[in-house]
XYZ file of C-alpha atoms in Angstrom:
695
model
C -49.963 164.321 94.391
C -47.099 163.330 92.036
C -43.565 162.650 92.773
C -41.091 162.070 90.066
C -38.405 159.319 90.755
C -36.544 159.457 87.299
C -36.921 160.880 83.958
C -39.732 158.742 82.733
C -41.461 157.364 85.953
C -43.711 159.185 88.287
C -45.444 158.093 91.622
C -49.148 159.316 91.411
C -51.294 159.329 94.522
C -54.837 159.105 94.167
C -57.965 157.590 95.558
C -58.355 153.775 94.780
C -60.625 151.231 96.160
C -60.089 147.922 98.227
C -61.748 145.007 96.848
C -62.641 142.505 99.816
C -62.618 138.934 98.441
C -63.575 135.602 99.787
C -61.351 132.592 99.593
C -62.854 129.352 100.653
C -60.674 126.925 102.363
C -60.118 123.774 100.262
C -62.641 120.942 101.322
C -64.781 123.423 103.111
C -67.989 125.290 102.052
C -68.449 127.447 105.057
C -64.936 128.269 106.322
C -63.313 131.125 104.675
C -60.459 133.903 104.677
C -61.223 137.360 103.241
C -58.340 139.247 101.449
C -58.230 142.740 100.383
C -56.803 143.957 97.107
C -56.803 147.070 94.788
C -55.650 144.816 91.634
C -58.395 142.122 91.371
C -56.952 140.915 88.140
C -53.701 139.999 89.540
C -55.580 136.913 91.532
C -55.001 134.997 88.351
C -51.384 134.765 89.400
C -51.584 134.322 93.083
C -49.765 131.239 94.685
C -50.495 131.737 98.372
C -52.503 133.646 100.975
C -50.193 135.128 103.910
C -51.035 135.880 107.401
C -48.867 137.048 110.270
C -47.708 134.226 112.463
C -49.066 136.019 115.922
C -52.410 136.848 114.313
C -54.836 135.044 116.539
C -57.523 135.207 114.243
C -55.921 132.844 111.559
C -53.559 130.425 113.811
C -56.192 127.474 113.057
C -55.480 128.132 109.379
C -51.804 127.812 109.400
C -50.537 125.137 107.063
C -53.957 124.677 105.210
C -54.876 125.716 101.712
C -57.553 127.526 99.918
C -59.189 126.895 96.648
C -58.450 129.075 93.558
C -61.851 129.683 91.856
C -60.391 130.154 88.282
C -57.231 127.906 88.107
C -59.088 125.305 90.009
C -56.051 124.422 92.255
C -54.994 124.654 96.001
C -52.746 127.500 97.077
C -51.280 127.349 100.421
C -51.843 129.643 103.538
C -48.213 130.712 104.677
C -47.136 132.699 107.716
C -44.897 135.714 107.294
C -44.046 138.624 109.560
C -44.263 140.951 106.562
C -48.037 141.227 107.049
C -49.527 144.049 108.985
C -52.180 142.544 111.148
C -53.956 145.877 111.336
C -54.058 146.552 107.771
C -57.169 145.303 105.811
C -58.161 142.102 107.080
C -54.694 141.012 108.123
C -54.504 138.471 105.249
C -53.055 139.393 101.836
C -52.922 137.546 98.538
C -49.355 136.778 97.322
C -48.689 137.284 93.512
C -44.841 136.753 93.341
C -44.675 137.629 89.728
C -46.505 140.726 89.787
C -45.419 142.784 92.982
C -42.260 143.728 94.447
C -43.112 142.814 98.169
C -44.726 139.505 96.960
C -41.702 138.528 94.837
C -39.532 138.703 98.130
C -42.118 136.701 99.843
C -42.262 134.151 97.081
C -38.605 133.727 97.128
C -38.493 133.366 100.771
C -41.150 130.549 100.690
C -40.338 129.013 97.330
C -43.550 129.701 95.588
C -44.311 129.285 92.011
C -44.078 132.637 90.065
C -46.914 132.767 87.739
C -47.022 135.559 84.885
C -50.465 136.370 84.217
C -50.177 139.415 81.865
C -48.428 139.669 78.209
C -46.005 142.510 77.194
C -49.102 144.291 75.933
C -51.017 144.151 78.998
C -53.691 141.569 78.150
C -54.366 138.440 80.135
C -52.242 135.385 78.907
C -53.318 131.835 78.685
C -52.988 131.303 82.544
C -56.837 131.222 82.586
C -58.924 130.530 79.350
C -62.098 132.322 80.732
C -60.083 135.692 80.577
C -57.378 135.035 77.886
C -56.455 138.050 75.727
C -58.581 140.541 77.977
C -57.038 144.099 78.432
C -56.034 144.162 82.169
C -58.668 146.704 83.147
C -61.381 145.048 81.174
C -60.483 141.705 82.925
C -60.565 143.435 86.326
C -64.346 144.311 85.797
C -65.129 141.012 84.353
C -63.165 138.930 87.012
C -64.996 141.007 89.930
C -68.580 140.020 88.064
C -67.460 136.345 88.002
C -66.407 136.711 91.689
C -69.904 138.168 92.525
C -71.524 135.482 90.500
C -69.942 132.819 92.695
C -70.476 134.644 95.908
C -66.826 135.346 96.511
C -67.168 139.189 96.609
C -67.610 140.872 100.202
C -67.359 144.574 99.739
C -65.543 147.583 98.216
C -63.802 150.312 100.445
C -62.006 153.782 99.387
C -58.148 153.378 99.765
C -55.626 156.202 98.783
C -52.478 154.500 97.136
C -49.492 155.394 95.239
C -49.358 154.134 91.540
C -46.302 154.331 89.255
C -47.111 156.316 86.014
C -45.066 156.359 82.855
C -44.549 160.256 81.982
C -44.298 159.429 78.288
C -47.340 157.088 77.504
C -49.184 157.967 80.860
C -49.854 154.011 81.475
C -49.870 152.489 84.703
C -46.787 150.674 85.115
C -47.047 147.037 85.771
C -44.322 144.802 87.520
C -43.363 141.909 85.508
C -40.629 139.201 85.848
C -37.951 139.582 83.097
C -34.699 137.893 82.570
C -32.080 140.523 83.491
C -28.234 140.634 84.246
C -27.469 141.230 87.942
C -23.982 142.064 89.726
C -23.241 140.712 93.181
C -22.175 143.485 95.389
C -21.884 141.902 98.674
C -18.033 141.830 98.860
C -17.721 145.170 97.212
C -20.369 146.916 99.616
C -18.309 145.259 102.536
C -14.964 146.926 101.451
C -16.815 150.095 100.919
C -18.299 150.158 104.444
C -14.774 149.144 105.889
C -13.120 151.964 104.026
C -15.337 154.471 105.684
C -15.033 152.912 109.125
C -11.230 152.789 108.805
C -11.090 156.519 107.683
C -9.368 155.632 104.301
C -12.646 157.065 102.598
C -14.061 160.428 104.290
C -17.518 161.693 103.415
C -18.154 165.269 104.150
C -20.381 166.177 106.029
C -20.087 162.820 108.004
C -23.926 162.900 108.658
C -23.887 161.038 105.392
C -21.976 158.030 106.961
C -25.215 156.948 108.176
C -27.026 156.815 104.920
C -23.743 155.245 103.360
C -23.796 152.329 106.032
C -27.714 151.831 105.763
C -27.600 151.258 102.020
C -24.375 149.056 102.022
C -25.265 146.936 104.970
C -28.519 146.066 103.182
C -27.172 145.702 99.719
C -28.977 143.639 97.299
C -27.842 142.225 93.710
C -27.721 145.176 91.365
C -29.635 144.960 88.022
C -27.546 146.259 85.483
C -29.615 145.474 82.338
C -31.477 148.267 80.692
C -33.716 148.078 77.736
C -32.625 151.375 76.118
C -31.118 152.385 72.765
C -28.045 154.023 73.963
C -25.212 152.938 76.373
C -22.764 150.486 76.838
C -23.986 147.149 75.286
C -23.646 144.184 77.693
C -20.928 141.870 76.634
C -22.730 138.846 76.918
C -23.594 136.250 74.290
C -26.172 133.539 73.912
C -24.669 130.118 72.470
C -26.127 128.234 69.689
C -24.391 125.616 67.387
C -24.331 124.902 63.560
C -24.386 121.088 64.696
C -28.032 120.248 65.181
C -26.738 117.190 67.188
C -25.588 119.233 69.903
C -28.019 120.228 72.474
C -29.852 123.582 72.450
C -30.416 125.765 75.442
C -33.035 128.153 76.659
C -32.675 131.872 77.092
C -32.936 131.620 80.729
C -30.361 128.774 81.065
C -27.343 130.540 82.441
C -25.052 127.848 81.226
C -25.465 128.701 77.521
C -24.360 132.451 78.022
C -20.759 133.452 77.826
C -19.100 137.074 78.153
C -16.087 138.487 76.627
C -14.249 141.664 75.814
C -14.647 140.903 72.014
C -17.152 138.400 70.227
C -14.000 136.212 69.251
C -12.985 135.856 72.993
C -16.463 134.852 73.858
C -16.387 132.222 71.016
C -13.319 130.601 72.315
C -14.838 130.684 75.841
C -18.095 128.743 74.594
C -15.772 126.379 72.491
C -13.975 125.424 75.548
C -17.110 125.303 77.804
C -19.031 122.981 75.434
C -15.983 121.082 74.187
C -16.687 121.781 70.582
C -14.702 123.230 67.729
C -15.091 127.201 67.541
C -16.296 127.104 63.899
C -19.464 125.520 65.065
C -20.375 128.079 67.680
C -22.891 130.542 66.842
C -23.074 133.852 69.142
C -25.988 136.424 69.523
C -25.006 139.237 71.751
C -27.570 140.411 74.379
C -29.613 143.685 73.063
C -29.647 145.035 76.847
C -27.252 147.932 77.511
C -25.483 148.470 80.995
C -27.187 150.513 83.635
C -25.884 154.174 83.105
C -24.629 154.016 86.700
C -22.760 150.889 85.617
C -20.923 152.990 82.850
C -20.617 156.119 85.229
C -18.831 153.863 87.948
C -15.819 153.169 86.077
C -15.521 156.956 85.106
C -12.664 157.633 87.442
C -10.310 155.241 85.494
C -12.050 154.738 81.879
C -11.138 158.347 81.053
C -7.721 157.785 81.822
C -7.053 155.001 79.379
C -7.961 152.182 81.402
C -7.723 149.045 80.833
C -4.625 149.967 79.324
C -1.814 151.220 81.817
C -1.432 154.705 80.477
C 0.867 157.497 81.853
C -2.301 159.588 82.704
C -3.740 156.524 84.663
C -0.658 156.110 86.804
C -0.425 159.717 87.436
C -4.099 160.611 88.013
C -5.671 157.700 89.481
C -6.729 157.886 92.619
C -7.820 161.361 92.406
C -7.841 163.627 95.594
C -11.416 164.615 95.937
C -15.004 164.106 94.643
C -17.312 166.697 94.767
C -21.222 165.864 94.164
C -24.775 165.913 95.232
C -25.812 163.837 98.251
C -28.748 162.410 96.426
C -26.490 160.272 94.381
C -24.129 159.067 97.081
C -25.302 155.466 96.474
C -26.087 155.641 92.788
C -22.973 156.946 91.725
C -20.445 157.494 94.655
C -20.781 154.107 96.150
C -20.471 152.258 92.675
C -17.254 154.294 91.806
C -15.838 152.965 95.223
C -16.960 149.416 94.247
C -15.430 149.397 90.886
C -12.256 151.266 92.075
C -11.455 148.773 94.730
C -12.477 145.835 92.511
C -10.871 146.585 89.123
C -8.061 149.039 90.321
C -7.316 147.480 93.772
C -7.556 151.122 95.454
C -10.097 153.843 96.301
C -10.673 156.015 93.340
C -10.569 159.072 95.756
C -10.030 159.670 99.669
C -12.606 162.229 100.109
C -16.122 162.915 98.951
C -17.737 166.490 99.507
C -21.410 166.175 99.307
C -23.103 169.652 98.425
C -26.328 170.960 99.396
C -29.322 170.689 97.137
C -30.539 173.827 95.412
C -34.057 174.738 95.928
C -36.164 177.958 95.415
C -36.400 180.799 97.651
C -39.518 179.010 99.397
C -37.419 175.700 100.067
C -39.790 174.012 97.225
C -37.676 171.533 95.096
C -37.425 173.058 91.434
C -40.087 171.784 89.317
C -41.050 172.694 85.697
C -44.651 172.540 86.267
C -44.309 174.923 89.278
C -42.090 177.421 87.020
C -39.611 177.782 89.846
C -36.460 176.337 87.881
C -33.643 178.764 87.884
C -31.378 178.338 84.969
C -28.004 179.375 85.937
C -27.591 181.143 82.401
C -30.647 183.162 82.905
C -29.067 184.293 86.351
C -25.915 184.944 84.574
C -27.080 186.951 81.732
C -30.293 188.175 82.896
C -33.812 187.596 81.578
C -37.287 189.365 81.485
C -40.462 188.003 82.688
C -42.041 187.658 79.259
C -38.956 185.532 78.216
C -39.279 183.276 81.140
C -42.991 182.807 80.208
C -41.883 181.946 76.604
C -39.620 179.225 77.733
C -42.538 177.453 79.471
C -44.674 177.860 76.466
C -42.028 176.359 74.098
C -41.601 173.316 76.497
C -43.688 170.368 76.737
C -45.868 171.124 79.713
C -49.429 170.433 80.081
C -51.313 173.819 79.163
C -52.779 173.712 82.706
C -49.217 173.398 84.037
C -48.085 176.237 81.945
C -50.723 178.397 83.538
C -49.825 177.412 86.939
C -46.147 177.970 86.194
C -46.546 181.370 84.780
C -48.381 182.588 87.914
C -45.448 181.280 90.053
C -43.013 183.108 87.684
C -44.833 186.440 88.050
C -45.052 186.130 91.829
C -41.190 185.147 92.098
C -39.705 187.378 89.398
C -42.082 190.213 88.756
C -39.366 192.205 87.006
C -37.487 189.148 85.627
C -34.153 188.254 86.724
C -31.358 190.928 86.433
C -28.070 190.313 85.034
C -25.849 189.098 87.982
C -22.775 187.484 86.169
C -21.111 184.242 86.628
C -18.861 185.500 89.690
C -21.846 186.794 91.778
C -23.748 183.537 90.973
C -20.995 181.172 92.222
C -20.165 183.339 95.167
C -23.761 183.367 96.358
C -24.088 179.565 95.972
C -20.955 178.854 98.079
C -22.355 181.510 100.593
C -25.358 179.603 100.848
C -23.774 176.266 101.209
C -24.032 175.296 105.050
C -23.155 171.525 105.273
C -25.983 169.233 105.232
C -28.578 171.888 104.264
C -30.306 172.386 101.287
C -29.915 175.950 99.491
C -33.046 177.958 99.290
C -31.869 180.461 96.536
C -33.278 183.598 96.408
C -32.224 185.544 93.381
C -32.220 188.784 95.101
C -29.455 187.686 97.279
C -27.433 187.076 94.026
C -28.123 190.579 92.997
C -26.757 191.677 96.154
C -23.363 189.905 95.418
C -23.451 191.570 91.943
C -23.365 194.789 93.836
C -20.343 193.550 96.035
C -18.584 192.883 92.594
C -19.353 196.414 91.491
C -17.798 197.453 94.960
C -14.787 195.542 94.367
C -14.447 196.981 90.829
C -14.619 200.629 92.116
C -12.723 200.125 95.148
C -9.763 198.701 93.159
C -9.893 201.392 90.719
C -9.950 204.096 93.571
C -6.969 202.423 95.097
C -5.001 202.214 91.822
C -5.565 205.954 91.619
C -4.130 206.481 95.061
C -1.178 204.327 94.161
C -0.241 206.431 91.380
C 0.983 206.213 88.033
C 4.635 205.242 88.431
C 4.019 203.146 91.645
C 6.393 200.117 91.973
C 5.719 197.697 94.880
C 8.409 196.508 96.776
C 9.606 192.939 95.932
C 8.501 191.623 99.018
C 5.370 192.007 101.374
C 7.589 192.159 104.365
C 7.008 195.267 106.879
C 8.942 198.261 107.172
C 9.198 200.181 110.370
C 6.903 203.096 108.984
C 3.485 201.810 109.047
C 1.319 203.392 111.019
C -1.242 201.658 113.494
C -4.121 201.734 110.861
C -1.621 200.145 108.280
C -0.726 197.335 110.982
C -4.646 197.163 111.807
C -5.650 196.366 108.341
C -2.595 193.875 107.842
C -3.674 192.362 111.064
C -7.181 192.048 109.808
C -5.968 190.607 106.377
C -4.043 188.027 108.025
C -6.945 186.946 109.992
C -9.156 186.849 106.860
C -6.309 184.383 105.093
C -6.329 182.342 108.444
C -10.139 181.973 108.183
C -10.149 181.388 104.501
C -7.606 178.558 104.821
C -9.452 176.942 107.821
C -12.692 177.170 106.121
C -11.438 175.484 102.918
C -9.788 172.765 104.898
C -13.106 172.106 106.627
C -15.145 172.475 103.425
C -16.917 175.328 105.322
C -17.507 177.648 102.498
C -19.916 180.163 104.268
C -17.060 180.968 106.518
C -14.683 181.496 103.559
C -17.126 183.912 101.728
C -17.872 185.702 104.886
C -14.220 186.301 105.712
C -13.587 187.554 102.089
C -16.921 189.654 101.834
C -16.325 191.373 105.478
C -12.668 192.220 104.545
C -13.241 193.675 101.565
C -16.345 195.765 102.374
C -16.229 196.486 105.983
C -12.555 196.878 106.577
C -10.743 197.540 103.455
C -13.457 199.821 101.814
C -15.321 201.267 104.782
C -12.316 201.903 107.152
C -8.900 201.687 105.519
C -9.366 203.174 102.200
C -11.204 206.286 103.913
C -8.629 206.224 106.841
C -5.569 206.914 104.476
C -7.067 209.625 102.177
C -5.403 212.298 104.468
C -2.077 210.413 104.497
C -1.888 210.103 100.748
C -2.605 213.797 100.264
C -0.052 214.747 102.908
C 3.564 215.716 102.525
C 4.721 212.808 104.732
C 6.556 210.683 102.054
C 7.545 207.970 104.575
C 3.804 207.712 105.752
C 2.642 207.750 102.203
C 4.929 204.939 101.037
C 3.812 202.868 103.999
C 0.271 203.321 103.288
C 0.709 202.746 99.507
C 2.643 199.512 100.131
C -0.025 198.273 102.741
C -2.827 199.249 100.275
C -1.185 197.145 97.456
C -0.688 194.181 99.664
C -4.212 194.230 100.734
C -5.450 194.572 97.150
C -2.989 191.650 95.891
C -3.667 189.363 98.605
C -7.311 190.191 98.796
C -7.933 189.255 95.311
C -6.013 185.981 95.560
C -8.292 184.707 98.457
C -11.583 185.674 96.415
C -10.236 184.111 93.219
C -11.652 180.632 93.714
C -15.004 182.119 93.935
C -14.722 185.220 91.442
C -12.012 183.973 88.990
C -13.298 186.552 86.262
C -13.281 189.610 88.032
C -10.208 188.836 90.137
C -8.157 188.120 86.907
C -9.300 191.145 85.439
C -8.399 193.336 88.352
C -5.124 191.454 88.994
C -4.004 192.402 85.511
C -4.459 195.974 86.406
C -1.994 195.624 89.559
C 1.550 196.592 88.960
C 3.947 193.526 89.737
C 6.513 193.060 92.301
C 8.935 191.603 90.019
C 9.223 190.203 86.519
C 8.919 186.494 88.291
C 5.406 187.069 89.528
C 3.022 184.677 87.806
C 1.164 185.975 84.640
C -2.177 184.919 86.050
C -3.843 185.078 89.247
C -5.108 181.673 88.821
C -1.323 180.200 89.169
C -0.365 182.505 92.026
C 0.595 181.021 95.136
C -2.476 181.036 97.543
C -2.057 183.162 100.760
C -1.315 181.317 103.921
C -0.043 182.212 107.470
C 0.877 185.990 106.794
C 1.925 186.121 110.539
C 0.787 189.905 110.915
C -2.165 189.250 113.558
C -2.285 191.477 116.336
C -5.200 190.826 118.569
C -4.536 193.570 120.854
C -4.086 196.339 118.197
C -7.534 194.920 116.978
C -9.284 195.138 120.294
C -8.151 198.668 120.677
C -9.452 199.546 116.843
C -12.648 197.758 117.960
C -13.064 200.514 120.635
C -12.225 203.349 118.368
C -14.755 202.048 116.095
C -17.410 202.041 118.635
C -16.725 205.940 119.280
C -16.830 206.613 115.641
C -19.897 204.781 114.957
C -21.381 206.775 118.175
C -20.473 209.907 116.401
C -21.636 209.301 113.251
C -25.125 208.367 114.739
C -25.296 211.589 116.542
C -24.331 213.390 113.153
C -27.197 211.637 111.397
C -29.705 212.556 114.042
C -28.835 216.108 114.712
C -26.533 217.700 111.879
C -26.615 218.288 108.184
C -24.666 215.752 105.969
C -21.595 218.135 105.483
C -21.409 219.536 109.142
C -18.176 218.465 110.650
C -18.527 218.817 114.592
C -16.309 219.030 117.697
C -16.157 215.914 119.633
C -15.353 215.274 122.999
C -14.668 211.659 124.392
C -14.704 211.486 128.207
C -12.839 208.267 129.568
C -12.859 206.855 133.195
C -9.181 205.876 133.048
C -5.952 206.813 131.099
C -5.704 203.243 129.920
C -9.211 203.447 128.315
C -8.327 206.875 126.473
C -4.827 205.589 125.259
C -6.142 203.695 122.147
C -8.075 206.918 121.168
C -5.168 209.103 121.649
C -3.027 206.852 119.551
C -5.600 206.894 116.684
C -6.984 210.069 117.289
C -6.118 211.375 113.594
C -7.999 208.134 112.181
C -10.829 208.805 114.431
C -11.239 212.274 113.468
C -11.186 211.383 109.826
C -13.609 208.517 109.969
C -15.928 210.193 112.272
C -16.210 213.261 109.874
C -15.263 215.624 112.826
C -13.257 218.879 113.061
C -11.586 217.672 115.864
C -11.809 215.035 118.740
C -10.466 215.573 122.199
C -10.047 212.958 124.704
C -10.547 213.815 128.363
C -9.566 211.829 131.239
C -11.015 213.147 134.856
C -12.358 216.303 133.105
C -16.069 217.245 132.003
C -17.240 218.013 128.331
C -18.503 221.435 127.622
C -22.122 221.861 128.147
C -24.695 221.961 125.075
C -23.611 218.412 123.754
C -25.355 215.416 122.479
C -24.150 212.412 124.459
C -23.840 208.786 123.654
C -22.209 206.096 125.682
C -20.534 203.406 123.683
C -19.418 201.694 126.728
C -19.521 202.059 130.418
C -16.040 203.323 130.481
C -16.448 206.420 128.167
C -18.957 208.726 126.809
C -19.092 210.687 123.493
C -20.078 214.450 123.498
C -20.858 216.066 120.229
C -21.183 219.794 120.258
C -24.380 220.966 118.623
C -25.164 224.404 116.953
C -26.744 226.840 118.929
C -30.387 226.513 117.713
C -30.256 222.741 118.078
C -28.937 223.146 121.509
């Protein structure tokens, strides 16, 4: 199993072996302690054997030493609770210079750090017997030498994780190298306090636990990187032209100075060593800063810092950071570190951490699986063969290409259809439930492309109904001529605007997209546009004007609430709308965002829901019993007058939407015989007259 942890390092899980080795106690030929290791060659750098202080098997050995068979020296038996008593033999060899965990143990117990490998992976001069041997050749030779001395016990299978370089395919060996570190303790303390005090808000707040876990256990940050690119570390090693002055070693921190420029560093060195600056020679460190270090100063460096520019004063701090939760510590925390340290204030008060995009099956996107979805391919569309070709021209192993092609055939048998930018953006936001990953199904994006088509056609149809010379009123304020269905759609528009604003404030994007989608598709298109067709075609000018003004308000406001998700489509449609006045902004992007329309009428909405239940009942019976063009007579029997009143008030709308010839509401009367009957509620029944042969 392979897990990639960065662009060049993989963790490879495979079956290895445990070598069980005997270590004789110093001064004893029969008392021993057995340790297990997968890297026999590293024993050349061992400086201790560790046991758990509560392990009864080894309590009599506390404080004693064992004899190193190759270096011919004593090494101590130490006690540390990091040892797992039930793993292996419960005794472990400690190689501080070649293992991350052993390094911590070595620091804790003040052990020597002995490097036994060269940069080329050969054994160094630590032991003449194995000097210059490649590490894996040395493993075999050392094992044979141990067997010859009777210090080998046995070998057992042991699955383990090994870091592999993706470029060279070599096994990566831990080595101690001089690096530059940044002490983060105080900056981490301030970052933790900022979240606890509410000065910094993480959304969703489930990530607070991760934030505290990382920062409460902060370590010094290694900021050195051996790369060809990046900000070069502004540290200089000091030597002198005067041979009489003492020379320092590379690892001696006193012979390093830093400065914004070489001249500044030179003056520091001259002052530090009390010599003339002309005698100082400087060599800048070749390492560059960790990319995350350079990224950490992003919020203010792009604004001209360290100069106090107008942009820096205006735009720092920013209002919001939006990023992925996988880099909460690597980037977000570091920006907070440096913002508070270098600028004296947080770089932003809020951080929105979006979900991670996975494939439709919930798998992390991987080139080798062939499930990587390129946004451009979704936007522009791509054939299956073109997807295959992308794999063949990459740098995958032929076996991985074959597996990836198989995966593409299963997921995209017909390729990916063109969906457009707006549909993809809307889909991603609709998927985004806080704290969850997005399992992106391209078919859902295609569904939102159809929604875009619906918006286009609905707006086109609405503009036809508005007429050529239509001029909207300068204000969306209501007149007294609106019908009940006009007032209902404005109430639903007001509800949608409230939901959108509430969702944006809470970063609840699925609520926002659902509000927009439902209003446009199920309320404006499915109900209102159909309901006003008879009105627009009638001779009642007041009713027509009220319907047209209401329709315009719905289009204008509906496009504005959609704009953040679908800027291209909404801009195109907005430009086709007539303007209320010459002062209307030229682009929807700079129009005021709708809020608090004040047209909500929950009582009317409840009445309309009841009317819609009756309409759905009629449509269901029509589908079951009649031809598509048949327009039946419908009778609705109600148990009480207050039940019938909403239907009577919206009778004309109900007839239109139900596709009936007429709809009569009966209270205390029976419907004619020979009808299909449906009960949408306990308080009413819907009777549809059937043709004679159907009866």
